[in-house]
mmCIF file of C-alpha atoms in Angstrom:
data_model
loop_
_atom_site.group_PDB
_atom_site.id
_atom_site.type_symbol
_atom_site.label_atom_id
_atom_site.label_comp_id
_atom_site.label_asym_id
_atom_site.label_seq_id
_atom_site.Cartn_x
_atom_site.Cartn_y
_atom_site.Cartn_z
ATOM 1 C CA MET A 1 115.673 -136.797 -81.156
ATOM 2 C CA SER A 2 114.434 -140.194 -82.268
ATOM 3 C CA ASP A 3 117.353 -141.935 -80.557
ATOM 4 C CA ILE A 4 116.793 -140.201 -77.209
ATOM 5 C CA THR A 5 114.750 -142.344 -74.866
ATOM 6 C CA LEU A 6 112.194 -140.981 -72.441
ATOM 7 C CA THR A 7 114.456 -142.045 -69.567
ATOM 8 C CA THR A 8 117.354 -140.057 -71.011
ATOM 9 C CA ALA A 9 115.148 -136.990 -71.506
ATOM 10 C CA VAL A 10 113.886 -137.170 -67.922
ATOM 11 C CA LEU A 11 117.412 -137.563 -66.535
ATOM 12 C CA LEU A 12 118.617 -134.588 -68.603
ATOM 13 C CA CYS A 13 115.737 -132.479 -67.255
ATOM 14 C CA LEU A 14 116.653 -133.411 -63.684
ATOM 15 C CA ALA A 15 120.294 -132.587 -64.429
ATOM 16 C CA ALA A 16 119.157 -129.211 -65.793
ATOM 17 C CA ALA A 17 117.266 -128.476 -62.566
ATOM 18 C CA LEU A 18 120.235 -129.359 -60.370
ATOM 19 C CA ALA A 19 122.574 -127.404 -62.649
ATOM 20 C CA GLY A 20 120.356 -124.328 -62.373
ATOM 21 C CA TRP A 21 120.355 -124.620 -58.594
ATOM 22 C CA ILE A 22 124.138 -125.028 -58.335
ATOM 23 C CA ASP A 23 124.790 -122.247 -60.843
ATOM 24 C CA ALA A 24 122.569 -119.777 -58.995
ATOM 25 C CA VAL A 25 124.173 -120.411 -55.610
ATOM 26 C CA VAL A 26 127.866 -120.921 -56.285
ATOM 27 C CA GLY A 27 128.301 -120.890 -60.065
ATOM 28 C CA GLY A 28 129.445 -123.715 -62.292
ATOM 29 C CA GLY A 29 126.145 -125.316 -63.276
ATOM 30 C CA GLY A 30 127.687 -126.125 -66.642
ATOM 31 C CA LEU A 31 130.047 -128.488 -64.829
ATOM 32 C CA LEU A 32 126.992 -130.715 -64.480
ATOM 33 C CA LEU A 33 124.866 -129.816 -67.488
ATOM 34 C CA LEU A 34 127.395 -130.071 -70.334
ATOM 35 C CA PRO A 35 128.865 -133.443 -69.266
ATOM 36 C CA ALA A 36 125.293 -134.709 -68.805
ATOM 37 C CA LEU A 37 124.461 -133.679 -72.379
ATOM 38 C CA LEU A 38 127.660 -135.234 -73.716
ATOM 39 C CA LEU A 39 126.825 -138.492 -71.961
ATOM 40 C CA GLY A 40 123.131 -138.361 -72.888
ATOM 41 C CA LEU A 41 123.808 -137.579 -76.558
ATOM 42 C CA PRO A 42 126.748 -139.897 -77.299
ATOM 43 C CA ASP A 43 126.091 -140.052 -81.063
ATOM 44 C CA SER A 44 125.734 -136.283 -81.592
ATOM 45 C CA PRO A 45 128.597 -133.889 -82.421
ATOM 46 C CA PRO A 46 129.739 -131.932 -79.346
ATOM 47 C CA THR A 47 128.482 -128.662 -80.836
ATOM 48 C CA TYR A 48 124.914 -129.914 -80.308
ATOM 49 C CA ALA A 49 125.627 -130.450 -76.619
ATOM 50 C CA LEU A 50 127.256 -127.000 -76.429
ATOM 51 C CA GLY A 51 124.372 -125.284 -78.240
ATOM 52 C CA THR A 52 121.629 -127.032 -76.280
ATOM 53 C CA ASN A 53 123.505 -126.298 -73.056
ATOM 54 C CA LYS A 54 123.399 -122.559 -73.853
ATOM 55 C CA ALA A 55 119.707 -122.623 -74.773
ATOM 56 C CA VAL A 56 118.938 -124.215 -71.420
ATOM 57 C CA ALA A 57 121.410 -122.308 -69.240
ATOM 58 C CA VAL A 58 120.354 -118.833 -70.369
ATOM 59 C CA THR A 59 116.891 -119.330 -68.866
ATOM 60 C CA GLY A 60 118.017 -120.385 -65.399
ATOM 61 C CA THR A 61 120.755 -117.749 -65.357
ATOM 62 C CA SER A 62 118.259 -115.042 -66.311
ATOM 63 C CA ILE A 63 115.861 -116.019 -63.536
ATOM 64 C CA ALA A 64 118.718 -116.052 -61.022
ATOM 65 C CA ALA A 65 119.996 -112.671 -62.280
ATOM 66 C CA VAL A 66 116.573 -111.043 -61.860
ATOM 67 C CA THR A 67 116.195 -112.523 -58.376
ATOM 68 C CA TYR A 68 119.616 -111.247 -57.283
ATOM 69 C CA ALA A 69 119.100 -107.826 -58.898
ATOM 70 C CA ARG A 70 116.003 -107.282 -56.790
ATOM 71 C CA LYS A 71 117.520 -108.168 -53.427
ATOM 72 C CA ALA A 72 121.329 -108.209 -53.555
ATOM 73 C CA PRO A 73 123.783 -105.253 -53.499
ATOM 74 C CA LEU A 74 124.762 -104.726 -57.114
ATOM 75 C CA ASP A 75 126.646 -102.210 -59.276
ATOM 76 C CA ARG A 76 124.325 -102.453 -62.281
ATOM 77 C CA ALA A 77 126.441 -100.194 -64.516
ATOM 78 C CA LEU A 78 129.544 -102.342 -63.980
ATOM 79 C CA ALA A 79 127.589 -105.551 -64.399
ATOM 80 C CA LEU A 80 126.100 -104.370 -67.692
ATOM 81 C CA ARG A 81 129.486 -103.247 -69.037
ATOM 82 C CA LEU A 82 131.002 -106.622 -68.184
ATOM 83 C CA GLY A 83 127.964 -108.401 -69.590
ATOM 84 C CA GLY A 84 128.175 -106.519 -72.903
ATOM 85 C CA LEU A 85 131.844 -107.373 -73.340
ATOM 86 C CA ALA A 86 131.186 -110.972 -72.360
ATOM 87 C CA LEU A 87 128.350 -111.273 -74.882
ATOM 88 C CA LEU A 88 130.624 -110.285 -77.763
ATOM 89 C CA SER A 89 133.514 -112.430 -76.516
ATOM 90 C CA ALA A 90 131.296 -115.479 -76.015
ATOM 91 C CA ALA A 91 129.995 -115.137 -79.568
ATOM 92 C CA GLY A 92 133.602 -115.126 -80.744
ATOM 93 C CA GLY A 93 134.383 -118.225 -78.704
ATOM 94 C CA ALA A 94 131.339 -120.034 -80.066
ATOM 95 C CA LEU A 95 132.551 -119.439 -83.621
ATOM 96 C CA PHE A 96 135.571 -121.634 -82.824
ATOM 97 C CA ALA A 97 133.574 -124.321 -80.999
ATOM 98 C CA SER A 98 132.880 -126.337 -84.151
ATOM 99 C CA ALA A 99 136.606 -127.086 -84.347
ATOM 100 C CA VAL A 100 136.534 -128.825 -80.941
ATOM 101 C CA GLU A 101 136.341 -132.624 -81.120
ATOM 102 C CA LYS A 102 134.458 -134.590 -78.480
ATOM 103 C CA GLU A 103 137.529 -136.745 -77.857
ATOM 104 C CA ALA A 104 139.449 -133.613 -76.887
ATOM 105 C CA LEU A 105 136.545 -131.924 -75.101
ATOM 106 C CA GLN A 106 135.953 -134.571 -72.431
ATOM 107 C CA PRO A 107 139.549 -134.620 -71.081
ATOM 108 C CA LEU A 108 139.560 -130.809 -71.100
ATOM 109 C CA ILE A 109 136.345 -130.733 -69.079
ATOM 110 C CA MET A 110 137.885 -133.191 -66.606
ATOM 111 C CA VAL A 111 140.859 -130.855 -66.138
ATOM 112 C CA VAL A 112 138.504 -127.920 -65.534
ATOM 113 C CA LEU A 113 136.460 -129.976 -63.081
ATOM 114 C CA LEU A 114 139.550 -130.991 -61.112
ATOM 115 C CA GLY A 115 140.804 -127.387 -61.103
ATOM 116 C CA VAL A 116 137.533 -126.107 -59.671
ATOM 117 C CA ALA A 117 137.475 -128.905 -57.079
ATOM 118 C CA ALA A 118 141.054 -128.118 -56.015
ATOM 119 C CA PHE A 119 140.268 -124.420 -55.669
ATOM 120 C CA VAL A 120 137.198 -125.062 -53.516
ATOM 121 C CA VAL A 121 139.102 -127.518 -51.309
ATOM 122 C CA LEU A 122 142.157 -125.266 -50.900
ATOM 123 C CA ARG A 123 139.985 -122.232 -50.148
ATOM 124 C CA PRO A 124 137.750 -123.545 -47.358
ATOM 125 C CA ARG A 125 136.248 -120.113 -46.761
ATOM 126 C CA PHE A 126 135.369 -119.630 -50.428
ATOM 127 C CA GLY A 127 131.671 -118.917 -50.633
ATOM 128 C CA LEU A 128 131.386 -118.428 -46.882
ATOM 129 C CA ALA A 129 133.314 -115.317 -45.854
ATOM 130 C CA ASP A 130 132.809 -111.709 -46.933
ATOM 131 C CA GLU A 131 135.967 -110.992 -48.936
ATOM 132 C CA GLY A 132 134.888 -107.508 -49.963
ATOM 133 C CA ALA A 133 136.798 -105.702 -47.232
ATOM 134 C CA GLY A 134 139.794 -103.517 -47.997
ATOM 135 C CA PRO A 135 140.614 -100.455 -50.092
ATOM 136 C CA PRO A 136 138.732 -99.788 -53.351
ATOM 137 C CA PRO A 137 140.216 -101.583 -56.371
ATOM 138 C CA SER A 138 142.719 -99.612 -58.445
ATOM 139 C CA VAL A 139 142.218 -98.601 -62.067
ATOM 140 C CA ALA A 140 144.548 -101.413 -63.096
ATOM 141 C CA ARG A 141 142.398 -103.939 -61.266
ATOM 142 C CA ARG A 142 139.255 -102.572 -62.923
ATOM 143 C CA VAL A 143 140.834 -102.825 -66.357
ATOM 144 C CA GLY A 144 142.044 -106.308 -65.481
ATOM 145 C CA ALA A 145 138.501 -107.274 -64.523
ATOM 146 C CA LEU A 146 137.153 -106.020 -67.846
ATOM 147 C CA LEU A 147 139.796 -108.010 -69.739
ATOM 148 C CA LEU A 148 139.657 -111.188 -67.662
ATOM 149 C CA VAL A 149 135.967 -111.337 -66.799
ATOM 150 C CA GLY A 150 134.443 -109.570 -69.790
ATOM 151 C CA VAL A 151 136.766 -110.820 -72.529
ATOM 152 C CA GLY A 152 138.709 -113.873 -71.336
ATOM 153 C CA ILE A 153 136.039 -115.762 -69.418
ATOM 154 C CA GLY A 154 133.417 -114.668 -71.931
ATOM 155 C CA PHE A 155 135.422 -116.240 -74.774
ATOM 156 C CA TYR A 156 135.950 -119.403 -72.722
ATOM 157 C CA ASP A 157 132.211 -119.691 -72.060
ATOM 158 C CA GLY A 158 131.403 -119.486 -75.759
ATOM 159 C CA LEU A 159 134.086 -122.017 -76.638
ATOM 160 C CA ILE A 160 133.496 -124.612 -73.894
ATOM 161 C CA GLY A 161 131.627 -123.206 -70.882
ATOM 162 C CA PRO A 162 131.822 -125.502 -67.819
ATOM 163 C CA GLY A 163 132.819 -123.642 -64.669
ATOM 164 C CA THR A 164 132.181 -120.162 -66.107
ATOM 165 C CA GLY A 165 129.988 -119.042 -63.198
ATOM 166 C CA THR A 166 132.573 -120.121 -60.656
ATOM 167 C CA PHE A 167 135.413 -118.492 -62.607
ATOM 168 C CA LEU A 168 133.413 -115.254 -62.805
ATOM 169 C CA VAL A 169 132.903 -115.209 -59.048
ATOM 170 C CA ILE A 170 136.585 -115.940 -58.405
ATOM 171 C CA GLY A 171 137.664 -113.171 -60.794
ATOM 172 C CA LEU A 172 135.283 -110.592 -59.355
ATOM 173 C CA VAL A 173 136.262 -111.368 -55.762
ATOM 174 C CA GLY A 174 139.984 -111.483 -56.522
ATOM 175 C CA LEU A 175 140.231 -108.416 -58.751
ATOM 176 C CA LEU A 176 137.487 -106.132 -57.483
ATOM 177 C CA ARG A 177 137.369 -107.328 -53.845
ATOM 178 C CA MET A 178 133.621 -107.868 -54.039
ATOM 179 C CA SER A 179 131.773 -109.702 -51.326
ATOM 180 C CA MET A 180 130.667 -113.190 -52.299
ATOM 181 C CA LEU A 181 127.028 -112.149 -52.534
ATOM 182 C CA ARG A 182 127.755 -109.154 -54.773
ATOM 183 C CA ALA A 183 130.177 -111.189 -56.916
ATOM 184 C CA THR A 184 127.598 -113.929 -57.374
ATOM 185 C CA ALA A 185 124.884 -111.424 -58.285
ATOM 186 C CA THR A 186 127.192 -109.666 -60.762
ATOM 187 C CA ALA A 187 128.333 -112.973 -62.231
ATOM 188 C CA LYS A 188 124.746 -113.931 -63.021
ATOM 189 C CA ILE A 189 124.261 -110.811 -65.165
ATOM 190 C CA VAL A 190 127.580 -111.361 -66.938
ATOM 191 C CA ASN A 191 126.667 -115.010 -67.467
ATOM 192 C CA VAL A 192 123.404 -114.012 -69.130
ATOM 193 C CA GLY A 193 125.513 -112.067 -71.628
ATOM 194 C CA THR A 194 127.876 -114.967 -72.320
ATOM 195 C CA ASN A 195 124.992 -117.380 -72.767
ATOM 196 C CA LEU A 196 123.145 -115.063 -75.167
ATOM 197 C CA GLY A 197 126.248 -114.400 -77.249
ATOM 198 C CA ALA A 198 127.100 -118.078 -77.605
ATOM 199 C CA LEU A 199 123.464 -119.090 -78.152
ATOM 200 C CA ALA A 200 123.102 -116.646 -81.051
ATOM 201 C CA VAL A 201 125.989 -118.347 -82.853
ATOM 202 C CA PHE A 202 124.934 -121.925 -82.086
ATOM 203 C CA ALA A 203 121.320 -121.225 -83.079
ATOM 204 C CA GLY A 204 122.500 -119.611 -86.297
ATOM 205 C CA HIS A 205 124.455 -122.756 -87.111
ATOM 206 C CA GLY A 206 121.480 -124.996 -86.283
ATOM 207 C CA THR A 207 123.259 -126.830 -83.453
ATOM 208 C CA VAL A 208 120.557 -126.486 -80.794
ATOM 209 C CA LEU A 209 118.170 -129.378 -80.131
ATOM 210 C CA TRP A 210 115.025 -127.269 -79.807
ATOM 211 C CA GLN A 211 112.885 -130.385 -79.282
ATOM 212 C CA LEU A 212 114.727 -131.078 -76.031
ATOM 213 C CA ALA A 213 115.822 -127.624 -74.858
ATOM 214 C CA PRO A 214 112.418 -126.128 -73.784
ATOM 215 C CA ALA A 215 111.634 -128.916 -71.310
ATOM 216 C CA MET A 216 115.146 -128.773 -69.885
ATOM 217 C CA ALA A 217 114.920 -124.973 -69.713
ATOM 218 C CA LEU A 218 111.802 -125.129 -67.530
ATOM 219 C CA PHE A 219 113.615 -127.365 -65.055
ATOM 220 C CA ASN A 220 116.698 -125.139 -65.212
ATOM 221 C CA MET A 221 114.589 -122.048 -64.468
ATOM 222 C CA ALA A 222 113.037 -123.760 -61.461
ATOM 223 C CA GLY A 223 116.468 -124.718 -60.191
ATOM 224 C CA GLY A 224 117.854 -121.216 -60.777
ATOM 225 C CA TRP A 225 114.979 -119.530 -58.964
ATOM 226 C CA THR A 226 115.218 -121.920 -56.015
ATOM 227 C CA GLY A 227 118.996 -121.657 -55.830
ATOM 228 C CA ALA A 228 119.077 -117.847 -55.910
ATOM 229 C CA ARG A 229 116.517 -117.602 -53.105
ATOM 230 C CA MET A 230 118.420 -120.192 -51.073
ATOM 231 C CA ALA A 231 121.720 -118.330 -51.529
ATOM 232 C CA LEU A 232 120.156 -115.067 -50.403
ATOM 233 C CA ARG A 233 118.616 -116.785 -47.381
ATOM 234 C CA ARG A 234 121.174 -119.386 -46.263
ATOM 235 C CA GLY A 235 124.529 -118.860 -47.981
ATOM 236 C CA SER A 236 126.668 -121.323 -49.890
ATOM 237 C CA GLY A 237 128.196 -123.626 -47.278
ATOM 238 C CA PHE A 238 126.029 -126.639 -48.009
ATOM 239 C CA VAL A 239 126.227 -126.109 -51.766
ATOM 240 C CA ARG A 240 130.045 -126.179 -51.634
ATOM 241 C CA ILE A 241 129.797 -129.751 -50.399
ATOM 242 C CA VAL A 242 127.234 -130.647 -53.067
ATOM 243 C CA LEU A 243 129.402 -129.073 -55.762
ATOM 244 C CA LEU A 244 132.431 -131.110 -54.702
ATOM 245 C CA VAL A 245 130.405 -134.333 -54.673
ATOM 246 C CA VAL A 246 129.011 -133.587 -58.137
ATOM 247 C CA VAL A 247 132.447 -132.684 -59.516
ATOM 248 C CA VAL A 248 134.076 -135.878 -58.228
ATOM 249 C CA ALA A 249 131.213 -138.000 -59.562
ATOM 250 C CA LEU A 250 131.378 -136.373 -62.985
ATOM 251 C CA VAL A 251 135.143 -136.739 -63.248
ATOM 252 C CA GLY A 252 134.789 -140.424 -62.474
ATOM 253 C CA ARG A 253 131.978 -140.891 -64.984
ATOM 254 C CA LEU A 254 133.749 -138.976 -67.748
ATOM 255 C CA ALA A 255 137.012 -140.854 -67.073
ATOM 256 C CA TYR A 256 135.179 -144.167 -67.355
ATOM 257 C CA ASP A 257 133.461 -143.086 -70.575
ATOM 258 C CA GLN A 258 136.743 -141.789 -72.039
ATOM 259 C CA TRP A 259 139.044 -144.730 -71.294
ATOM 260 C CA TRP A 260 136.993 -147.776 -70.290
ATOM 261 C CA GLY A 261 133.460 -147.230 -71.635
#
């Protein structure tokens, strides 16, 4: 922590607040928070950015999950089953995270960022329309959701993480035909599980910067609470635009840091 300036700490706290807000409304707060940590902690191994990211994100995600659970339509039994699977899978992914080099992580994050941006652009109604109409999902779709959302995305979140909230929403809408509001509410509960599973592993390995994480967590909680209330009240149209702007800016910054910085 001695090499982290006050300016860097303040900027990381502001990034945590914005990440909590984005994650609560449309998912994908890690698309902002993890790159910010990688850029703010250039001399630290990437596992410290991953571990600190989880310690911060679990607080904002938990606040958002509680807010949604109180006011949004939600199948709590399904959400808890998915969350339990995701917790175990994320812990498994985190066990492999120490093998990921920063030089390989940044290009991978850029690919994920561009993929999310392309999806949002190509699906202009994503986050706006109620896609929950239609017949109930088949047994195959339910099993697919457990495998993709609970196991696959959970493992990805423990290993890397950025975009998990958005991927969860996409999977729940596509496989289970949930409305956007219900998918977002369910994704928050699942995301709490993935964050807890990964955090347990990172904390056990001592790769969480506890001197920095509490302050960032407070800002993340404030952003998550504000974002969840805004989503319930106004929808996600404006946030889609913000998410695209943030994604493009981060891709540019990471590309500069990777090849020209």
